[in-house]
Tab-separated table of C-alpha atoms and ligand atoms in Angstrom:
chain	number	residue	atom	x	y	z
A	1	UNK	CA	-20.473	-19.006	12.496
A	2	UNK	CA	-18.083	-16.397	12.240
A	3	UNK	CA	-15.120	-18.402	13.080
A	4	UNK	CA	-16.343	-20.623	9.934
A	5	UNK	CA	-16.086	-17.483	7.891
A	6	UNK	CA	-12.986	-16.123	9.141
A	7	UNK	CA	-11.294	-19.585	8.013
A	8	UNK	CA	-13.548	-19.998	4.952
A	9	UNK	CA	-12.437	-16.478	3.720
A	10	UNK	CA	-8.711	-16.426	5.065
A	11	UNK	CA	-8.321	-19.231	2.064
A	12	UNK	CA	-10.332	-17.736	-0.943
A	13	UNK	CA	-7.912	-17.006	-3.402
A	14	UNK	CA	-9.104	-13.061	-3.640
A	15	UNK	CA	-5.918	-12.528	-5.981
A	16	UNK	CA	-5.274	-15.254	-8.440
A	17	UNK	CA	-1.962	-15.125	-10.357
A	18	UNK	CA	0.437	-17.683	-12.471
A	19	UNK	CA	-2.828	-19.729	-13.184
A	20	UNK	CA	-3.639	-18.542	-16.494
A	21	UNK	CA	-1.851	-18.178	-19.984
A	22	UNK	CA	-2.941	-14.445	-19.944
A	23	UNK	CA	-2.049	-11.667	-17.712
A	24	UNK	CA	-4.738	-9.304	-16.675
A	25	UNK	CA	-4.965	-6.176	-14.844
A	26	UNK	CA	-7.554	-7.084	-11.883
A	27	UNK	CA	-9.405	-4.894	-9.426
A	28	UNK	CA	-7.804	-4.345	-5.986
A	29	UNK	CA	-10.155	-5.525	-3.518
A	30	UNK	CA	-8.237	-4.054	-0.228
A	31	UNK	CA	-8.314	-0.475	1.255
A	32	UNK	CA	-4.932	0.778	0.518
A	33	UNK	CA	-4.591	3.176	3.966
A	34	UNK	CA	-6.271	1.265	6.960
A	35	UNK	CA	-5.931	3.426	9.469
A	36	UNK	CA	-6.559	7.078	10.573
A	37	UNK	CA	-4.814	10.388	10.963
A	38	UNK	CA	-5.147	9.920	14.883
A	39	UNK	CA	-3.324	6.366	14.343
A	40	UNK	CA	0.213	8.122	14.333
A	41	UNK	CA	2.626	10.398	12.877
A	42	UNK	CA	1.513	11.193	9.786
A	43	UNK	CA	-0.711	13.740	8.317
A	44	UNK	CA	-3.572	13.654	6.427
A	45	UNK	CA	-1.978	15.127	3.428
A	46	UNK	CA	0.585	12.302	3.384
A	47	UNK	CA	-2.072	9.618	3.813
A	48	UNK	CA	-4.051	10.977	0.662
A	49	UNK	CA	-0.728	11.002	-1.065
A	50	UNK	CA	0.282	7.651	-0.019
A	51	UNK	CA	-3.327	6.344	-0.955
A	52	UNK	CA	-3.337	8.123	-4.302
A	53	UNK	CA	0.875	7.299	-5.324
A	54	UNK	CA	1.148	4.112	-3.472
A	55	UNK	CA	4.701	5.477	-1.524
A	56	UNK	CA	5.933	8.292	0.444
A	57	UNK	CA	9.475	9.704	0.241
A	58	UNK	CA	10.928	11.038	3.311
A	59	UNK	CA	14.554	12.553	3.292
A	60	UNK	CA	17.048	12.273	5.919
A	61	UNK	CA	14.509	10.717	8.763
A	62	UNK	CA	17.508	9.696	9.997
A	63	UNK	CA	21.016	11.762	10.385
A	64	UNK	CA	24.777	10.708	10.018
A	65	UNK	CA	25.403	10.015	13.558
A	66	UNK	CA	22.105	7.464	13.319
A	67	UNK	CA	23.307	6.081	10.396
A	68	UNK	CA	27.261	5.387	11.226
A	69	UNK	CA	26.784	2.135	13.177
A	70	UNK	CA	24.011	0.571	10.822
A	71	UNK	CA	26.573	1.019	7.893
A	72	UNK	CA	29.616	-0.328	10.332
A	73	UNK	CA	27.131	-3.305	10.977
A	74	UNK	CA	26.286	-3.802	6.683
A	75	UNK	CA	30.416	-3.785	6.166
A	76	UNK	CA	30.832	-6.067	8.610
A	77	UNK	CA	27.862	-8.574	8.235
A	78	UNK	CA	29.296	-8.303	4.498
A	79	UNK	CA	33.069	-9.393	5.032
A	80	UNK	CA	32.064	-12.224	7.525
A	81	UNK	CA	32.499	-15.858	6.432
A	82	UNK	CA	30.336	-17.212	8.814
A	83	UNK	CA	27.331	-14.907	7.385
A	84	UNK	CA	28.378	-15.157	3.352
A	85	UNK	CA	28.545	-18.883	3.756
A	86	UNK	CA	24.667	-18.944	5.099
A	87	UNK	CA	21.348	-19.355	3.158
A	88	UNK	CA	20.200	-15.859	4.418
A	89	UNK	CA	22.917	-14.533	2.176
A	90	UNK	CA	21.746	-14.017	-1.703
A	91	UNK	CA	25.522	-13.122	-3.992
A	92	UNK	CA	24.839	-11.621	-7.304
A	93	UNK	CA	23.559	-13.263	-10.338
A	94	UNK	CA	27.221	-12.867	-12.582
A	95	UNK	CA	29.885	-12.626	-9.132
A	96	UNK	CA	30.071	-13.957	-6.140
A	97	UNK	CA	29.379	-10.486	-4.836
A	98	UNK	CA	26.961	-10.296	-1.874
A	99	UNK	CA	23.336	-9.039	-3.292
A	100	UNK	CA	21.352	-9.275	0.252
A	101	UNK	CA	21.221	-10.737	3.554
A	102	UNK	CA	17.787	-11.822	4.971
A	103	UNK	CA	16.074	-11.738	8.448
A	104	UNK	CA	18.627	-8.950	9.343
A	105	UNK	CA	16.633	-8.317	12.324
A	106	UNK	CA	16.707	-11.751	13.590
A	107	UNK	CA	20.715	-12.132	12.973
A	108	UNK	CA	21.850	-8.639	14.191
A	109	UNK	CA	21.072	-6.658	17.163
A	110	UNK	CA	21.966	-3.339	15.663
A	111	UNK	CA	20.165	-3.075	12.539
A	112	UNK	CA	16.612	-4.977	14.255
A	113	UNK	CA	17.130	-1.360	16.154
A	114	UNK	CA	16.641	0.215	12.749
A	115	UNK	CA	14.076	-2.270	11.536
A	116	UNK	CA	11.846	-1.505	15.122
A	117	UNK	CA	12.699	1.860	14.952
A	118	UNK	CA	9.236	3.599	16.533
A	119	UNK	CA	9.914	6.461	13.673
A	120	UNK	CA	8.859	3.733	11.030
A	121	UNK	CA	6.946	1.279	13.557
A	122	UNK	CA	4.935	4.069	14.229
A	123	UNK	CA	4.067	4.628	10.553
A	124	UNK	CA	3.744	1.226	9.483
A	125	UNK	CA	1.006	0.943	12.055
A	126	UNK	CA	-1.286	4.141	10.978
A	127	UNK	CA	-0.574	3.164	7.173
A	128	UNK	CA	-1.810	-0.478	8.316
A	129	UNK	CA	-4.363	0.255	11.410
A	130	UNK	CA	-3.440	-2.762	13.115
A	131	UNK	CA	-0.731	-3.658	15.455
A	132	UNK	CA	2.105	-4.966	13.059
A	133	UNK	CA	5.102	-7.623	12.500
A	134	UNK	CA	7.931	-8.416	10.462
A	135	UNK	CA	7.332	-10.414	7.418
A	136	UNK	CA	10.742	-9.960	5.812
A	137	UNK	CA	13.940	-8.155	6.359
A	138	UNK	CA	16.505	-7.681	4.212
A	139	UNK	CA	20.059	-5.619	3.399
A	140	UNK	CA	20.104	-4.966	-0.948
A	141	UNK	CA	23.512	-4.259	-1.297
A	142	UNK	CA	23.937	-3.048	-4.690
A	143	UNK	CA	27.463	-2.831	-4.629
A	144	UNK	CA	29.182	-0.622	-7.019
A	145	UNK	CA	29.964	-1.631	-10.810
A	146	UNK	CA	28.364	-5.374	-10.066
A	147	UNK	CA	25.157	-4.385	-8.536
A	148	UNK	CA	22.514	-5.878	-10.495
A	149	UNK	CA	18.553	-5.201	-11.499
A	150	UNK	CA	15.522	-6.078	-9.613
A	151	UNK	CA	13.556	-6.685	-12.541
A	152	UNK	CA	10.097	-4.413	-12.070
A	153	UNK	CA	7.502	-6.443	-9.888
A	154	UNK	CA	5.056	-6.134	-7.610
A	155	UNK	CA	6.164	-7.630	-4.027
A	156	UNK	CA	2.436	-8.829	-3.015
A	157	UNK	CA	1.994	-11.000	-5.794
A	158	UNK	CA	5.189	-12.778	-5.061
A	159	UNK	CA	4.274	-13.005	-1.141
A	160	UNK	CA	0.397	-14.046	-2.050
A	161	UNK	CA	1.629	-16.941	-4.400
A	162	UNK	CA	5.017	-18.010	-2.470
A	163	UNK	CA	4.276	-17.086	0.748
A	164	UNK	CA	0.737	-16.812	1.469
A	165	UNK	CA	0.059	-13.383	2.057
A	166	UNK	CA	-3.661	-13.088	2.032
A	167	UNK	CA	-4.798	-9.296	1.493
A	168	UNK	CA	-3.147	-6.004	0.525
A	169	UNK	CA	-2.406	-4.966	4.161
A	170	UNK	CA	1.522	-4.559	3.962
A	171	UNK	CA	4.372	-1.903	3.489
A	172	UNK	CA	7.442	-1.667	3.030
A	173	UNK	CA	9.990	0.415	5.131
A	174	UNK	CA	13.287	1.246	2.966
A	175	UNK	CA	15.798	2.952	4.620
A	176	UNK	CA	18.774	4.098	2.553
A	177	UNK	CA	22.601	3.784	4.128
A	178	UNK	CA	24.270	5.392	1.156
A	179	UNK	CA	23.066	8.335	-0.718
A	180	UNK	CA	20.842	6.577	-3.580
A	181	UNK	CA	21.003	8.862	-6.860
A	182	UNK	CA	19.648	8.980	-9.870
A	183	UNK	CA	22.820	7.168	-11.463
A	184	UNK	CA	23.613	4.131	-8.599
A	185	UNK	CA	20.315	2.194	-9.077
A	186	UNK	CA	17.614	3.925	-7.288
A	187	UNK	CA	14.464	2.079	-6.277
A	188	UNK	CA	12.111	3.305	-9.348
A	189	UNK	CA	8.392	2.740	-8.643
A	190	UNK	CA	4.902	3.445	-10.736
A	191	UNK	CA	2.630	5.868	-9.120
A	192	UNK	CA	-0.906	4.695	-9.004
A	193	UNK	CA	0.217	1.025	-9.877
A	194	UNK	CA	-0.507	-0.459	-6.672
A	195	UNK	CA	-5.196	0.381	-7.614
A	196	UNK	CA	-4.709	-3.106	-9.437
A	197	UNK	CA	-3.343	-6.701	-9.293
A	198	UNK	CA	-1.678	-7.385	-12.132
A	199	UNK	CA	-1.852	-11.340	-12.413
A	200	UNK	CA	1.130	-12.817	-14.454
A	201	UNK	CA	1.260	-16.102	-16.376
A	202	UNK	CA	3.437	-18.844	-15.794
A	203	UNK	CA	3.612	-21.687	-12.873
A	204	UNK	CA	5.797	-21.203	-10.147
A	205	UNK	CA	8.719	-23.512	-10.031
A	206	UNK	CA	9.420	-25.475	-6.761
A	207	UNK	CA	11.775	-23.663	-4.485
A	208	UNK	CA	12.083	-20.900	-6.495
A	209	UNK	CA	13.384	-18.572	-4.394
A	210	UNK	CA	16.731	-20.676	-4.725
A	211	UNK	CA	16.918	-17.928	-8.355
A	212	UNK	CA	14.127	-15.337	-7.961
A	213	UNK	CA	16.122	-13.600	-5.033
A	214	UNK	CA	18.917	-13.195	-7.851
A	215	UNK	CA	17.092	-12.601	-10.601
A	216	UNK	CA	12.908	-12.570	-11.171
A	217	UNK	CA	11.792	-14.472	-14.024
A	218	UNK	CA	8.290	-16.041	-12.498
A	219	UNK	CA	5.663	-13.390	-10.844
A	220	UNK	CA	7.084	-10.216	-13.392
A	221	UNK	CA	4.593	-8.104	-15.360
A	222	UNK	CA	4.082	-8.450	-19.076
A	223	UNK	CA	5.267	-5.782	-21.104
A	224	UNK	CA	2.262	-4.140	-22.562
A	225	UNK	CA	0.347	-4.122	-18.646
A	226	UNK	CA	3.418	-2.388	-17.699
A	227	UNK	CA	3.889	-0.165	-20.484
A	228	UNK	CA	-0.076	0.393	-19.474
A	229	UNK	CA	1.064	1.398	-15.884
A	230	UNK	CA	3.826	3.798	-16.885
A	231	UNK	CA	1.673	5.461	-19.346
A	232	UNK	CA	-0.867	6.278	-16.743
A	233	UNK	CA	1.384	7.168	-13.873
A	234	UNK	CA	5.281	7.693	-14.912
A	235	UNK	CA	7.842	6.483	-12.996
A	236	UNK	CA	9.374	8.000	-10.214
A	237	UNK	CA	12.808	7.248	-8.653
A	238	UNK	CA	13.471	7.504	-4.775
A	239	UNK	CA	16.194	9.386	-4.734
A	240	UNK	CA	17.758	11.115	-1.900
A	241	UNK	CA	20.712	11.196	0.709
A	242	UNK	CA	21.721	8.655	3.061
A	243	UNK	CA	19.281	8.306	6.051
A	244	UNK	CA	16.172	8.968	3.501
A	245	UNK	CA	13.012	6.627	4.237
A	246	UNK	CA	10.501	5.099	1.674
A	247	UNK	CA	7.534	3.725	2.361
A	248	UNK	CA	6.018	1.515	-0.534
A	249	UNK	CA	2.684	-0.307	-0.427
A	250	UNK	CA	2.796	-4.261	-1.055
A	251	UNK	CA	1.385	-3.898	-4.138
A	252	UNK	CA	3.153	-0.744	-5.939
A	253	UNK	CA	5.013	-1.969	-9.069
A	254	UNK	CA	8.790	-1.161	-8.494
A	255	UNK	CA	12.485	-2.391	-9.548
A	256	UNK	CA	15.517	-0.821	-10.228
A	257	UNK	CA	18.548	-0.858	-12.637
A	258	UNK	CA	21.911	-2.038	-12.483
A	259	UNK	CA	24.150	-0.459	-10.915
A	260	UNK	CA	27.675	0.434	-13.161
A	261	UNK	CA	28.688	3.584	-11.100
A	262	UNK	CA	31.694	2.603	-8.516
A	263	UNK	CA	29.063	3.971	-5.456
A	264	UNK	CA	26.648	1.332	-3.734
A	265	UNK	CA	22.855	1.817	-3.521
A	266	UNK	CA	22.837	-0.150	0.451
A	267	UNK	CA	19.201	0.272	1.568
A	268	UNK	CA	18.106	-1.774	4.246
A	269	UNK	CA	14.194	-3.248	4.188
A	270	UNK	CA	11.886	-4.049	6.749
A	271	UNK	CA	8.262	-5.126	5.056
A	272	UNK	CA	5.328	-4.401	8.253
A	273	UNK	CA	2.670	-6.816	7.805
A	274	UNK	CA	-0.632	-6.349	10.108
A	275	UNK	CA	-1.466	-9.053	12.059
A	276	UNK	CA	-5.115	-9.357	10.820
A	277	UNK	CA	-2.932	-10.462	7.588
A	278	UNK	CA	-1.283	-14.066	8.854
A	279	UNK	CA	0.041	-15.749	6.136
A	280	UNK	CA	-1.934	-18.701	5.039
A	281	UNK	CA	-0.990	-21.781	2.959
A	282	UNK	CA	0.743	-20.367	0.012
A	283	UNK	CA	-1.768	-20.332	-3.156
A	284	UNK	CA	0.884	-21.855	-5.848
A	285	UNK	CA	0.034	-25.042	-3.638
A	286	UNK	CA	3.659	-25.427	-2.926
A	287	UNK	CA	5.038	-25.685	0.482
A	288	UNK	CA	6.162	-22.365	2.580
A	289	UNK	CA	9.433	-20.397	1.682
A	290	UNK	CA	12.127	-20.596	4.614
A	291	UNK	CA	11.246	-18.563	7.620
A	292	UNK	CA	14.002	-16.142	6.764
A	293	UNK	CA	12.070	-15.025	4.079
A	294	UNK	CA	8.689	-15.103	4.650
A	295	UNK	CA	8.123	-14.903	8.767
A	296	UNK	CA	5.811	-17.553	9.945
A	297	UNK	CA	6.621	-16.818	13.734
A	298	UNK	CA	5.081	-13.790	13.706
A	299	UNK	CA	6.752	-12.717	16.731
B	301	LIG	O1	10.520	-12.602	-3.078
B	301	LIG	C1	10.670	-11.726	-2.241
B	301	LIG	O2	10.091	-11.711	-1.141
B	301	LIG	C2	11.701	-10.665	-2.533
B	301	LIG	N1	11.807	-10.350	-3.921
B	301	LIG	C3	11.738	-9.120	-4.408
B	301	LIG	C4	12.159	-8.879	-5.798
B	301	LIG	N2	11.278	-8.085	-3.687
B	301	LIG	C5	10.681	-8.426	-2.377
B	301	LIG	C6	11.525	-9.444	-1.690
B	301	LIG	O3	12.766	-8.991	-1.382
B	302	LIG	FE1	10.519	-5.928	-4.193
């Protein structure tokens, strides 16, 4: 019986989206903290905060002398053929600039020591009450003057339609390697945005990753829900110096600007996803992204 259920609801479609003409602000039907002050590192006055903001800023969890072979490891993942020439590497929309590099914790030992570091393991688990694995990494470079937007979004939609994803029971670990200020192209997110699902219009297109990793057109908010959003909660940008940590939930609207100031905005991103959460056949009815995007190994 309950296996029946467990399979019967793993596929209900609890968060329709790109299956109507009409955007609309839906209910959240997940918990948005799943575990409990006992679960780990965090107190209870950063749980309520992360509950009630959907993020928590942390500056300088981790110091220069942490930081110095992570950022060797970005420059030099950057400047090799071998890695610009693969399909984990995403360049810039208008240059052939490198925007990110995937499944950095699969392709380089050093920074899967950042992505596993217990500081944010540790964190993702209470936040997510489960034991927890990597669904995506990823390097944003941002360089300086060609750095381009990540149009505002929310990241569960996308990894609920593309990829699967069947509840709200994932975060996002981003861990900046240059200082990010209010001028480079911060990561700007809504506070409060993550209470609903904002379903957007439009059918996904088949392998549409091969553009939405340089620029989102399919799975972005309208403007009047998002207008709606910042009304209600402002936006806040996650600034702070080199070594600062952000956790986001899945489903707390963020983006960020271009960048036209000569200093990069490098922030490296692990997103923690429980394993009660497997990813299921995506819901577009499409077939799976590539593994280096959305991790079906779950190891
Ligand atoms: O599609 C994705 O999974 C990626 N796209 C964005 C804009 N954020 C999350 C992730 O990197
Ligand atoms: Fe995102």
């Amino acid at each position: 019986m309950s296996t029946a259920t467990t399979t019967t609801e793993s596929t209900i479609d609890f968060y329709p989206s790109r299956v109507s003409t009409r955007p609309a602000l839906l209910e959240r039907k997940d918990p948005v903290v799943w575990g409990a002050e006992s679960d780990g590192p965090l107190s209870i006055m950063h749980m309520r905060q992360y509950e009630q903001k959907g993020f928590l800023i942390f500056e300088r969890m981790f110091n220069a002398d942490e930081l110095a072979p992570f950022i060797d490891e970005l420059d030099r993942l950057r400047a090799s053929d071998e890695v610009k020439t693969s399909p984990e590497a995403i360049t810039e929309p208008s240059s052939k600039a490198v925007r990110s590099i995937f499944a950095i914790h699969e392709s380089s030992e050093i920074l899967r020591g950042l992505c596993l570091h217990p500081r944010v393991v540790k964190i993702a688990r209470q936040l997510l009450g489960s034991d927890v694995y990597v669904h995506q990494s990823r390097v944003n470079y941002k360089p300086g003057f060609c750095g381009k937007e990540f149009y505002w979004h929310s990241d569960f939609e996308t990894w609920h339609v593309e990829d699967g994803m069947p509840r709200m029971r994932a975060v996002s670990c981003s861990v900046s390697l240059t200082d990010n200020s209010p001028f480079n192209g911060p990561l700007m997110l809504i506070p409060g945005s993550h209470k609903h699902f904002l379903a957007c219009v439009g059918e996904t297109p088949e392998e549409h990753y091969k553009s939405s990793l340089k620029q989102q057109e399919y799975g972005v908010p309208d403007n009047d829900n998002l207008a709606k959003m910042v009304h209600a909660g402002g936006i806040e940008g996650a600034t702070g110096p080199a070594g600062s940590v952000v956790f986001f939930e899945c489903n707390t609207m963020h983006g960020s600007s271009s960048n036209i100031t000569p200093l990069p905005r490098s922030n490296c991103f692990t997103v923690f996803n429980s394993v009660e959460n497997k990813l299921v056949a995506p819901f577009c009815g499409l077939p799976p992204r590539p593994n280096f995007i959305a991790n079906r190994h779950e190891d």
